[in-house]
PDB file of C-alpha atoms in Angstrom:
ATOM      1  CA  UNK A   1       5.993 -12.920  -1.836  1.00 55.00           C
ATOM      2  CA  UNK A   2       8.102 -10.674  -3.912  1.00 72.00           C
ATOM      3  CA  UNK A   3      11.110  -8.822  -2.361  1.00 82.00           C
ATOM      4  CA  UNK A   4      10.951  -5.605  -1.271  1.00 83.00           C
ATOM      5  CA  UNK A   5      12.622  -2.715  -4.099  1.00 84.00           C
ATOM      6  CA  UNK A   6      16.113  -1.797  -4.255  1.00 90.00           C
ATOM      7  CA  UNK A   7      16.222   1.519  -2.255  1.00 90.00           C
ATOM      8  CA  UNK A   8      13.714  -0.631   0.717  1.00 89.00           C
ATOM      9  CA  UNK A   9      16.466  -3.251   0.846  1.00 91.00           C
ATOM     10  CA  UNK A  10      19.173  -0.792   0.970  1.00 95.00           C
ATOM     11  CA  UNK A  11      17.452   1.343   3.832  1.00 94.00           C
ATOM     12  CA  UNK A  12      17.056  -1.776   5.871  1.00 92.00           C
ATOM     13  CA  UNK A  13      20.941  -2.315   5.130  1.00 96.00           C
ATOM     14  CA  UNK A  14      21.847   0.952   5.970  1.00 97.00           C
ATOM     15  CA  UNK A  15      19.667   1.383   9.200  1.00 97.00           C
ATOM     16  CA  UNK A  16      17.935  -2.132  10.153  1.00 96.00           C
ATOM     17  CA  UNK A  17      17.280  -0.899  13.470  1.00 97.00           C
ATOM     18  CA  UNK A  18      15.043   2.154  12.144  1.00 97.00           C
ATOM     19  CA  UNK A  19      12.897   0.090   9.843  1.00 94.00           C
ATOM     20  CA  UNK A  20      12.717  -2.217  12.054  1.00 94.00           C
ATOM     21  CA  UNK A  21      11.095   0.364  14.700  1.00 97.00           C
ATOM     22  CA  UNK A  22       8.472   1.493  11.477  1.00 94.00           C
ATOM     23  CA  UNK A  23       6.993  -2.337  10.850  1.00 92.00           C
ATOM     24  CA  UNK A  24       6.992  -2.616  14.805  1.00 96.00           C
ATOM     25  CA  UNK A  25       4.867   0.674  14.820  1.00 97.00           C
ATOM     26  CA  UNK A  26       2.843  -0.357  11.642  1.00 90.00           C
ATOM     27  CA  UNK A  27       2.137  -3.859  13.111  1.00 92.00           C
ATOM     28  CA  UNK A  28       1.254  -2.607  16.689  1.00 96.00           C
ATOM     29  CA  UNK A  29      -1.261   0.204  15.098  1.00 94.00           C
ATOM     30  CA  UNK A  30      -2.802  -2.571  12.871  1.00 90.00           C
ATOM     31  CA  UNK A  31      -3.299  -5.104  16.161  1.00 92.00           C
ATOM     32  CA  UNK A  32      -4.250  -2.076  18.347  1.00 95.00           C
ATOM     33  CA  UNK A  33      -7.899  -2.038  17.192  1.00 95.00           C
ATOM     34  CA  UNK A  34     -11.215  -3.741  15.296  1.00 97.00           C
ATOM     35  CA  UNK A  35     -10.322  -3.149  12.248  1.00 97.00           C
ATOM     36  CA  UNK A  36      -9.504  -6.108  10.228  1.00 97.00           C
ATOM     37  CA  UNK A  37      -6.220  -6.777   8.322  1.00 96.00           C
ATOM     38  CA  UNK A  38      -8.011  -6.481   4.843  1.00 98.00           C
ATOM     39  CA  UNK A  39      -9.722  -3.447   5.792  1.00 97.00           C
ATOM     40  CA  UNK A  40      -6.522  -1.683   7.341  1.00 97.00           C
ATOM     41  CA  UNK A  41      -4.403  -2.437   3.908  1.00 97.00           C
ATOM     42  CA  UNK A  42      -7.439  -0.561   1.900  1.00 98.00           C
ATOM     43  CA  UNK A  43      -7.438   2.463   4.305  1.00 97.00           C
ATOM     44  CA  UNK A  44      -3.621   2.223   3.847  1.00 97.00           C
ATOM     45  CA  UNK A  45      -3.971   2.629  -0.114  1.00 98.00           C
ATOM     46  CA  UNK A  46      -6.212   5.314   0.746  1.00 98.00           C
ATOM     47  CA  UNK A  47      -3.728   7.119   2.387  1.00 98.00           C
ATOM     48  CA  UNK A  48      -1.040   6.806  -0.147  1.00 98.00           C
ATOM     49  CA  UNK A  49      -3.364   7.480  -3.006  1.00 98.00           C
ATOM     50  CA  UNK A  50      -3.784  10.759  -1.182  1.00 98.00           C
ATOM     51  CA  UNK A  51      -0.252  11.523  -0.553  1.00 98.00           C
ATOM     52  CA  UNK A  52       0.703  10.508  -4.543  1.00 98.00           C
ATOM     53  CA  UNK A  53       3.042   7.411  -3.451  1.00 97.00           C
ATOM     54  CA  UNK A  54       3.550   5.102  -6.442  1.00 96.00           C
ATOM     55  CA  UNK A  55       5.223   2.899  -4.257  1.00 93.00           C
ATOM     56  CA  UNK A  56       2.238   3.125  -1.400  1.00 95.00           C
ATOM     57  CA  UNK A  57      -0.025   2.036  -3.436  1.00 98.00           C
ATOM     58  CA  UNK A  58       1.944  -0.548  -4.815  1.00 96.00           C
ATOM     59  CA  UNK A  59       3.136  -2.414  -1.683  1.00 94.00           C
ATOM     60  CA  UNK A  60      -1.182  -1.777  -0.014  1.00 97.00           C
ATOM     61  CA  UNK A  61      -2.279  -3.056  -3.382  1.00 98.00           C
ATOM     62  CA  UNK A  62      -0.042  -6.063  -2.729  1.00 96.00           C
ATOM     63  CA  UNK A  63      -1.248  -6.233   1.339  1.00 96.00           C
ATOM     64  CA  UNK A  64      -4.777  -5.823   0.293  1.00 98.00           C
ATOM     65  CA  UNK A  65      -4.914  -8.331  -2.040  1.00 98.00           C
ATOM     66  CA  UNK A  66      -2.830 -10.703   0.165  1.00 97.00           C
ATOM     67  CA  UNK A  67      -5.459 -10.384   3.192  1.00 98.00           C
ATOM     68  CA  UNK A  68      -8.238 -11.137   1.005  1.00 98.00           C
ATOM     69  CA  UNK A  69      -9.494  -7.896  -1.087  1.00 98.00           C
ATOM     70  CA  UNK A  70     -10.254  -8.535  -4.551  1.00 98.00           C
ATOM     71  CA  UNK A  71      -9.201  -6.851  -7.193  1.00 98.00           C
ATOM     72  CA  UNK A  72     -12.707  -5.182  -7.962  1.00 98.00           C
ATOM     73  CA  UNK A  73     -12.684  -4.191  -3.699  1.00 98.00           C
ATOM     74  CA  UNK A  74      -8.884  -2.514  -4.382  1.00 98.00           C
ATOM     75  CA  UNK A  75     -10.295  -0.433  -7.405  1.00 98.00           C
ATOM     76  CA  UNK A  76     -13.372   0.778  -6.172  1.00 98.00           C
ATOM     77  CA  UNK A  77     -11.460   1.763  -3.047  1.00 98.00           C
ATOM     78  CA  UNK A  78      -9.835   4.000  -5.127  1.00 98.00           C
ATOM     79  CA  UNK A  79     -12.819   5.331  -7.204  1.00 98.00           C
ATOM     80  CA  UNK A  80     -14.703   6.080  -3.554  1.00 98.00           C
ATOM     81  CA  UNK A  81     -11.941   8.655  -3.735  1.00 97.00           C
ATOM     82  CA  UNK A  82     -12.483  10.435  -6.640  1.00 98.00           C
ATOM     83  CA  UNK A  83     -14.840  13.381  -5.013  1.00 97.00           C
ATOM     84  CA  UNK A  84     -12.095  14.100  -1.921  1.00 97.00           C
ATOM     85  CA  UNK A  85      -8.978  13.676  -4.230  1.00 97.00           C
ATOM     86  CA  UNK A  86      -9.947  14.425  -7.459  1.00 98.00           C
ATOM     87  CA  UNK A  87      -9.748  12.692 -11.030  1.00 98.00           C
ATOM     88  CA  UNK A  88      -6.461  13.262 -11.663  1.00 98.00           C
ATOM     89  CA  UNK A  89      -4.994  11.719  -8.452  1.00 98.00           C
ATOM     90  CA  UNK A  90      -7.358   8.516  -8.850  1.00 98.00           C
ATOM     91  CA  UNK A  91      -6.504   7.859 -12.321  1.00 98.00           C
ATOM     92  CA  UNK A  92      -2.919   7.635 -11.791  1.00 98.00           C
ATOM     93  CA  UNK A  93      -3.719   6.083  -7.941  1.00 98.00           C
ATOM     94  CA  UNK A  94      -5.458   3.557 -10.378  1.00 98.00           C
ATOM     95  CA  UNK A  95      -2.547   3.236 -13.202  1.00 98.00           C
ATOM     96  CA  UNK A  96      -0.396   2.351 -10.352  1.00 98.00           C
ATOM     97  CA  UNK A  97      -2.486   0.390  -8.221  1.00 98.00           C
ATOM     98  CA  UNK A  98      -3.110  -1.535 -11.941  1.00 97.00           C
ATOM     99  CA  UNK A  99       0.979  -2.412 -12.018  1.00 97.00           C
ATOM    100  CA  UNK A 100       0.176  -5.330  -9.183  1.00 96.00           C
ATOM    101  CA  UNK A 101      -3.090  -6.476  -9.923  1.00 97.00           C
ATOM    102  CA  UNK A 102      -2.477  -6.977 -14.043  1.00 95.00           C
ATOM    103  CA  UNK A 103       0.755  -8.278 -13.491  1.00 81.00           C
TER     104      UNK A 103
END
């Protein structure tokens, strides 16, 4: 797996028992329910599609594709989108989701 970025790393230098407290949370919420680990990651780049995070969708297109998505399942996550967000948001949701899965 490849490391986290720079400013992650840093952050869990700077306050390791706050990030720390966020994968506990995000760990707990994904064992808390049904909903399978492949299935959480693409509702997770769903969610930072819709907020605009490059690096969300980066690090879910990574999860996703670690817990079994395809690349074809991670892009027409994103597509599904395109009537809620918009064209705009999808095509760069897609540009960056693109970074992991042609690299």
């Amino acid at each position: 797996m490849t490391k986290p970025p720079k400013h992650y790393q840093k952050l869990a230098q700077q306050f390791p028992a706050f990030l720390e407290a966020v994968e506990q949370l995000g760990q707990v919420s994904r064992q808390s329910g049904p909903v399978d680990e492949k299935t959480a990651q693409l509702l997770q780049l769903a969610a930072s599609a819709a907020i605009r995070s490059e690096g969300g969708v980066h690090s879910h297109t990574k999860r996703a594709i670690k817990a079994g998505a395809s690349p074809e399942e991670v892009r027409h996550s994103l597509i599904l989108l395109t009537s809620t967000l918009g064209f705009p948001t999808i095509m760069a949701a897609l540009s960056w989701s693109n970074d992991i899965l042609e690299d």
